[in-house]
Amino acid sequence: MPEDAHPTPGRRHPTIDDVARLAGVSTATVSRSLNSPARVREATRLAVEQAVNQLGYTPNFGGQALASNRTNTIGAIIPTMENAIFARALQALQETLATRNVTLLVATSQYSPTHEEAQIRTLLARGVDGLVLIGNDRLPGAYQLLDARGVPFVVLWSAPADAQHPTIGFNNIAAAAEVAHNVIGHGHRDIAMIAGIAQGNDRARDRIQGVSQALAKAGLSLSPGHLIECHYTVKDAELAATQLLQSDRRPTAIICGNDVLAAGCLRAARQHGVEVPSDLSVTGFDDIELATAVFPPLATVRVPHRRMGANAGEALLGWLETGIRPASVVLPTEFVQRLSLGDAPPGRR
Amino acid sequence: MPEDAHPTPGRRHPTIDDVARLAGVSTATVSRSLNSPARVREATRLAVEQAVNQLGYTPNFGGQALASNRTNTIGAIIPTMENAIFARALQALQETLATRNVTLLVATSQYSPTHEEAQIRTLLARGVDGLVLIGNDRLPGAYQLLDARGVPFVVLWSAPADAQHPTIGFNNIAAAAEVAHNVIGHGHRDIAMIAGIAQGNDRARDRIQGVSQALAKAGLSLSPGHLIECHYTVKDAELAATQLLQSDRRPTAIICGNDVLAAGCLRAARQHGVEVPSDLSVTGFDDIELATAVFPPLATVRVPHRRMGANAGEALLGWLETGIRPASVVLPTEFVQRLSLGDAPPGRR
DNA sequence: ATGCAATATGTAAGCGCTTACATTTTATCC
DNA sequence: GGATAAAATGTAAGCGCTTACATATTGCAT
């Protein structure tokens, strides 16, 4: 960058020395005054405060980071910002961090482990003090990076896989099984599933497994053609659903890996003149705003997104402060019955 | 933080000195080798590279920031992450920045100017090299902060308001007027609007103005009871729409400030047995995925979100590199006709 | 070979802050 | 009032990096 790149060249920002001089104290006192006011006399604190205001001083981030070896920054890598469920979890995380003056650095992996590893590298290079990750599917290299730096991290959205790192999530298998259980309870026997792409996504895989297990328990199964994996978009789900609706033995219920997929399903049904729920039942997962914006509103699973976000913040902050690794937490989910799930057509129970 | 807070205490990260020693060169050469490889002999570069790999060295962020007075970080403050339109713009921005090894720090204002000012303060304290903001409504204090630091920033989503700062957006007034024009073209004369809250949001205000102007040009007007401002949620829009549908002279068309509001409108219509579009037309704004996930799909306005994001990135990077302030840009929008907008009922044209 | 310009590398001075330790001031107790 | 402990403040040494400037090396024309 050329010397004059700055839009207002020549301006020098006041440093801690300027403040110290003006307040008639040492830089150490200024630093303490700002960072641990309790360790400074009231009168001194006020003098410093006054000087700070007068000069418009703000601490230099680099200097602070270098000297304290902390950036007060937490990184989060989510699959995508386009699904509101992650956006809302991040919001809660950010609010929690903000109470302790920690900022959140967000990156996305686009559901790609390779991307995720690259983002981990970037965030570590940015000197984050801790990291929030989604799910347990990760390249070995990613764990090596994390380990090499020794940066604390928590995993969200999954159930604890092992004792390696704290996990704050829910049981995707059980939640998906509960959905399937409810679908079966409505008399459905020809059940299909549109899932997210399982490769590199343990949540998607677990949900498939949960559905499979529940079906098996009822003496049913997810026949090969009745399980379609696709990207989490309305469009792709619409195509997948179309395929299911045109198959030989059309399912009477489609269990979807999330609400976005379910919305695509509804669109396909409408396009093919299939009535929901009288001809076809559809279920979602997540309970985002979309679930009730579409018609019929989606039976789905309420996921504790805000709690995961907030807990993750607490866990990480506590870890950084005390050095004690937080425990893993499994939060409850709740099946939400809505119009999109109805009884199987009489002839096909 | 206690000394042993770190999960793997005692580990010292390799520094540039370690690399220099191992590679048998000076730290200056290591630095050059990493930051401007062209200025170093091939053989030297390889030796450094080898040492870097062997040690697992990564530059310390604080040291780098302090010495170079740059953080390679751009901040963005958006109203909310929960609207996919912003999420997608950010995605594009981030992709652009990533090509130059710049990371994006995201914060949200929740549509509150006070919040936004606080976030600006936070990001500046984080040492961002530049900033991306949404809209032109801002507290004077926010501009003072920006000005005091002399940090380059660009504004998205609005049309240039003045010569003060580069703006990369579109004409909300014209776009909204175009929507109204189309609605009028379908024979509607009783037109209502559900808008976002105008206070502190120039986009919302401009869209109201655009609709008003177009109506006025056709000899119509937005009667007081036919303009409702509400938060950008499906729920609130549903309430607002309910109110409109129950009013004395029910509108035959409701123009909404964005797609989320329009989705709420559709829900209210369904609940009151009002058919869209035969009894009531509804339009949205943004053309997010939701617009076609609902039924009937929303006539709306396609907003150049990705282009705004990408352009903002280019603009800021260029500004930082060259020191030359980029020009403002007004991007085109496109009205998208879909099923939710139809002809006014015969009796009420 | 020689001289000179161009290129590559080294030396060392900070960047602005925190914090261990030393010193001074204030409070407390007998 | 003096000794002692506690609290407040100061001194100064880095934290790890970049970069201006000095020096060494290389390439090239003569």
PDB file of C-alpha atoms in Angstrom, chain B residues 171-302:
ATOM      1  CA  ASN B 171     -32.550   3.172  -6.777  1.00  0.00           C
ATOM      2  CA  ASN B 172     -35.096   2.008  -4.247  1.00  0.00           C
ATOM      3  CA  ILE B 173     -37.529   4.739  -5.204  1.00  0.00           C
ATOM      4  CA  ALA B 174     -37.525   3.811  -8.868  1.00  0.00           C
ATOM      5  CA  ALA B 175     -37.687   0.086  -8.175  1.00  0.00           C
ATOM      6  CA  ALA B 176     -40.647   0.479  -5.855  1.00  0.00           C
ATOM      7  CA  ALA B 177     -42.317   2.823  -8.325  1.00  0.00           C
ATOM      8  CA  GLU B 178     -41.913   0.169 -10.978  1.00  0.00           C
ATOM      9  CA  VAL B 179     -43.672  -2.349  -8.781  1.00  0.00           C
ATOM     10  CA  ALA B 180     -46.534   0.070  -8.178  1.00  0.00           C
ATOM     11  CA  HIS B 181     -46.674   0.841 -11.865  1.00  0.00           C
ATOM     12  CA  ASN B 182     -47.106  -2.834 -12.637  1.00  0.00           C
ATOM     13  CA  VAL B 183     -49.751  -3.220  -9.989  1.00  0.00           C
ATOM     14  CA  ILE B 184     -51.641  -0.258 -11.391  1.00  0.00           C
ATOM     15  CA  GLY B 185     -51.243  -1.766 -14.824  1.00  0.00           C
ATOM     16  CA  HIS B 186     -53.229  -4.744 -13.617  1.00  0.00           C
ATOM     17  CA  GLY B 187     -56.155  -2.492 -12.955  1.00  0.00           C
ATOM     18  CA  HIS B 188     -55.744  -2.099  -9.233  1.00  0.00           C
ATOM     19  CA  ARG B 189     -56.941   1.154  -7.737  1.00  0.00           C
ATOM     20  CA  ASP B 190     -57.281   0.253  -4.071  1.00  0.00           C
ATOM     21  CA  ILE B 191     -53.690  -0.349  -3.242  1.00  0.00           C
ATOM     22  CA  ALA B 192     -52.150  -0.765   0.193  1.00  0.00           C
ATOM     23  CA  MET B 193     -48.593  -1.113   1.330  1.00  0.00           C
ATOM     24  CA  ILE B 194     -46.913  -3.020   4.108  1.00  0.00           C
ATOM     25  CA  ALA B 195     -43.501  -1.485   4.480  1.00  0.00           C
ATOM     26  CA  GLY B 196     -40.525  -1.939   6.713  1.00  0.00           C
ATOM     27  CA  ILE B 197     -40.079   0.573   9.491  1.00  0.00           C
ATOM     28  CA  ALA B 198     -38.949   3.768   7.815  1.00  0.00           C
ATOM     29  CA  GLN B 199     -37.324   5.327  10.836  1.00  0.00           C
ATOM     30  CA  GLY B 200     -33.598   4.825  10.473  1.00  0.00           C
ATOM     31  CA  ASN B 201     -33.981   2.883   7.233  1.00  0.00           C
ATOM     32  CA  ASP B 202     -33.700   4.860   4.020  1.00  0.00           C
ATOM     33  CA  ARG B 203     -34.424   1.819   1.854  1.00  0.00           C
ATOM     34  CA  ALA B 204     -37.774   1.298   3.517  1.00  0.00           C
ATOM     35  CA  ARG B 205     -38.514   4.999   3.267  1.00  0.00           C
ATOM     36  CA  ASP B 206     -37.511   5.167  -0.379  1.00  0.00           C
ATOM     37  CA  ARG B 207     -39.705   2.236  -1.254  1.00  0.00           C
ATOM     38  CA  ILE B 208     -42.674   3.914   0.373  1.00  0.00           C
ATOM     39  CA  GLN B 209     -41.861   7.054  -1.514  1.00  0.00           C
ATOM     40  CA  GLY B 210     -41.547   5.210  -4.808  1.00  0.00           C
ATOM     41  CA  VAL B 211     -44.925   3.618  -4.379  1.00  0.00           C
ATOM     42  CA  SER B 212     -46.509   6.912  -3.347  1.00  0.00           C
ATOM     43  CA  GLN B 213     -45.078   8.695  -6.344  1.00  0.00           C
ATOM     44  CA  ALA B 214     -46.249   6.055  -8.799  1.00  0.00           C
ATOM     45  CA  LEU B 215     -49.707   6.073  -7.294  1.00  0.00           C
ATOM     46  CA  ALA B 216     -49.857   9.852  -7.398  1.00  0.00           C
ATOM     47  CA  LYS B 217     -48.884   9.823 -11.038  1.00  0.00           C
ATOM     48  CA  ALA B 218     -51.902   7.585 -11.689  1.00  0.00           C
ATOM     49  CA  GLY B 219     -54.158   9.837  -9.707  1.00  0.00           C
ATOM     50  CA  LEU B 220     -54.230   7.432  -6.793  1.00  0.00           C
ATOM     51  CA  SER B 221     -52.860   7.609  -3.320  1.00  0.00           C
ATOM     52  CA  LEU B 222     -51.829   5.582  -0.323  1.00  0.00           C
ATOM     53  CA  SER B 223     -54.476   6.502   2.203  1.00  0.00           C
ATOM     54  CA  PRO B 224     -53.178   6.653   5.782  1.00  0.00           C
ATOM     55  CA  GLY B 225     -54.791   3.409   6.885  1.00  0.00           C
ATOM     56  CA  HIS B 226     -53.416   1.689   3.830  1.00  0.00           C
ATOM     57  CA  LEU B 227     -49.801   2.139   4.730  1.00  0.00           C
ATOM     58  CA  ILE B 228     -48.573   0.001   7.574  1.00  0.00           C
ATOM     59  CA  GLU B 229     -44.989  -0.158   8.714  1.00  0.00           C
ATOM     60  CA  CYS B 230     -43.849  -3.247  10.556  1.00  0.00           C
ATOM     61  CA  HIS B 231     -40.774  -5.283  11.362  1.00  0.00           C
ATOM     62  CA  TYR B 232     -39.498  -7.557   8.657  1.00  0.00           C
ATOM     63  CA  THR B 233     -41.051 -10.766   9.970  1.00  0.00           C
ATOM     64  CA  VAL B 234     -43.693 -13.060   8.548  1.00  0.00           C
ATOM     65  CA  LYS B 235     -45.647 -12.840  11.775  1.00  0.00           C
ATOM     66  CA  ASP B 236     -45.813  -9.050  11.909  1.00  0.00           C
ATOM     67  CA  ALA B 237     -46.725  -8.801   8.261  1.00  0.00           C
ATOM     68  CA  GLU B 238     -49.483 -11.313   8.810  1.00  0.00           C
ATOM     69  CA  LEU B 239     -50.951  -9.087  11.500  1.00  0.00           C
ATOM     70  CA  ALA B 240     -50.636  -6.008   9.326  1.00  0.00           C
ATOM     71  CA  ALA B 241     -52.255  -7.754   6.386  1.00  0.00           C
ATOM     72  CA  THR B 242     -55.065  -9.001   8.586  1.00  0.00           C
ATOM     73  CA  GLN B 243     -55.737  -5.435   9.559  1.00  0.00           C
ATOM     74  CA  LEU B 244     -55.835  -4.373   5.922  1.00  0.00           C
ATOM     75  CA  LEU B 245     -58.106  -7.245   4.936  1.00  0.00           C
ATOM     76  CA  GLN B 246     -60.556  -6.308   7.635  1.00  0.00           C
ATOM     77  CA  SER B 247     -60.614  -2.616   6.813  1.00  0.00           C
ATOM     78  CA  ASP B 248     -63.720  -0.905   5.407  1.00  0.00           C
ATOM     79  CA  ARG B 249     -62.475  -0.653   1.901  1.00  0.00           C
ATOM     80  CA  ARG B 250     -60.319  -3.685   1.483  1.00  0.00           C
ATOM     81  CA  PRO B 251     -57.403  -3.174  -0.899  1.00  0.00           C
ATOM     82  CA  THR B 252     -57.221  -5.371  -4.001  1.00  0.00           C
ATOM     83  CA  ALA B 253     -53.447  -5.291  -3.940  1.00  0.00           C
ATOM     84  CA  ILE B 254     -50.862  -5.100  -1.213  1.00  0.00           C
ATOM     85  CA  ILE B 255     -47.380  -3.973  -2.110  1.00  0.00           C
ATOM     86  CA  CYS B 256     -44.869  -5.246   0.400  1.00  0.00           C
ATOM     87  CA  GLY B 257     -41.511  -3.789   1.372  1.00  0.00           C
ATOM     88  CA  ASN B 258     -39.828  -7.146   0.965  1.00  0.00           C
ATOM     89  CA  ASP B 259     -40.462 -10.823   0.318  1.00  0.00           C
ATOM     90  CA  VAL B 260     -40.707 -11.763   3.972  1.00  0.00           C
ATOM     91  CA  LEU B 261     -43.536  -9.282   4.443  1.00  0.00           C
ATOM     92  CA  ALA B 262     -45.228 -10.600   1.322  1.00  0.00           C
ATOM     93  CA  ALA B 263     -45.034 -14.139   2.686  1.00  0.00           C
ATOM     94  CA  GLY B 264     -46.815 -12.937   5.811  1.00  0.00           C
ATOM     95  CA  CYS B 265     -49.401 -11.318   3.600  1.00  0.00           C
ATOM     96  CA  LEU B 266     -50.066 -14.568   1.801  1.00  0.00           C
ATOM     97  CA  ARG B 267     -50.525 -16.340   5.086  1.00  0.00           C
ATOM     98  CA  ALA B 268     -53.060 -13.779   6.262  1.00  0.00           C
ATOM     99  CA  ALA B 269     -54.924 -14.006   2.985  1.00  0.00           C
ATOM    100  CA  ARG B 270     -55.152 -17.765   3.253  1.00  0.00           C
ATOM    101  CA  GLN B 271     -56.340 -17.545   6.802  1.00  0.00           C
ATOM    102  CA  HIS B 272     -59.141 -15.184   5.811  1.00  0.00           C
ATOM    103  CA  GLY B 273     -60.173 -17.154   2.790  1.00  0.00           C
ATOM    104  CA  VAL B 274     -58.946 -14.470   0.444  1.00  0.00           C
ATOM    105  CA  GLU B 275     -57.687 -15.900  -2.843  1.00  0.00           C
ATOM    106  CA  VAL B 276     -54.428 -14.673  -4.296  1.00  0.00           C
ATOM    107  CA  PRO B 277     -54.364 -13.327  -6.932  1.00  0.00           C
ATOM    108  CA  SER B 278     -58.036 -13.460  -7.844  1.00  0.00           C
ATOM    109  CA  ASP B 279     -59.234 -11.545  -4.766  1.00  0.00           C
ATOM    110  CA  LEU B 280     -55.978  -9.949  -3.766  1.00  0.00           C
ATOM    111  CA  SER B 281     -52.641  -9.331  -5.414  1.00  0.00           C
ATOM    112  CA  VAL B 282     -49.434  -9.298  -3.396  1.00  0.00           C
ATOM    113  CA  THR B 283     -45.950  -8.202  -4.370  1.00  0.00           C
ATOM    114  CA  GLY B 284     -42.627  -8.595  -2.660  1.00  0.00           C
ATOM    115  CA  PHE B 285     -39.149  -7.146  -2.981  1.00  0.00           C
ATOM    116  CA  ASP B 286     -35.708  -8.839  -3.085  1.00  0.00           C
ATOM    117  CA  ASP B 287     -36.464 -12.090  -4.893  1.00  0.00           C
ATOM    118  CA  ILE B 288     -34.991 -14.382  -2.294  1.00  0.00           C
ATOM    119  CA  GLU B 289     -35.559 -18.122  -2.342  1.00  0.00           C
ATOM    120  CA  LEU B 290     -38.645 -17.630  -0.216  1.00  0.00           C
ATOM    121  CA  ALA B 291     -40.341 -15.762  -3.062  1.00  0.00           C
ATOM    122  CA  THR B 292     -40.764 -18.952  -5.046  1.00  0.00           C
ATOM    123  CA  ALA B 293     -41.042 -21.310  -2.094  1.00  0.00           C
ATOM    124  CA  VAL B 294     -44.419 -19.889  -1.147  1.00  0.00           C
ATOM    125  CA  PHE B 295     -47.582 -20.202  -3.183  1.00  0.00           C
ATOM    126  CA  PRO B 296     -48.466 -18.403  -5.257  1.00  0.00           C
ATOM    127  CA  PRO B 297     -44.921 -17.409  -6.101  1.00  0.00           C
ATOM    128  CA  LEU B 298     -44.281 -13.745  -5.504  1.00  0.00           C
ATOM    129  CA  ALA B 299     -44.059 -11.046  -8.099  1.00  0.00           C
ATOM    130  CA  THR B 300     -41.075  -9.159  -6.784  1.00  0.00           C
ATOM    131  CA  VAL B 301     -37.971  -7.143  -7.595  1.00  0.00           C
ATOM    132  CA  ARG B 302     -34.680  -8.810  -8.282  1.00  0.00           C
TER     133      ARG B 302
END
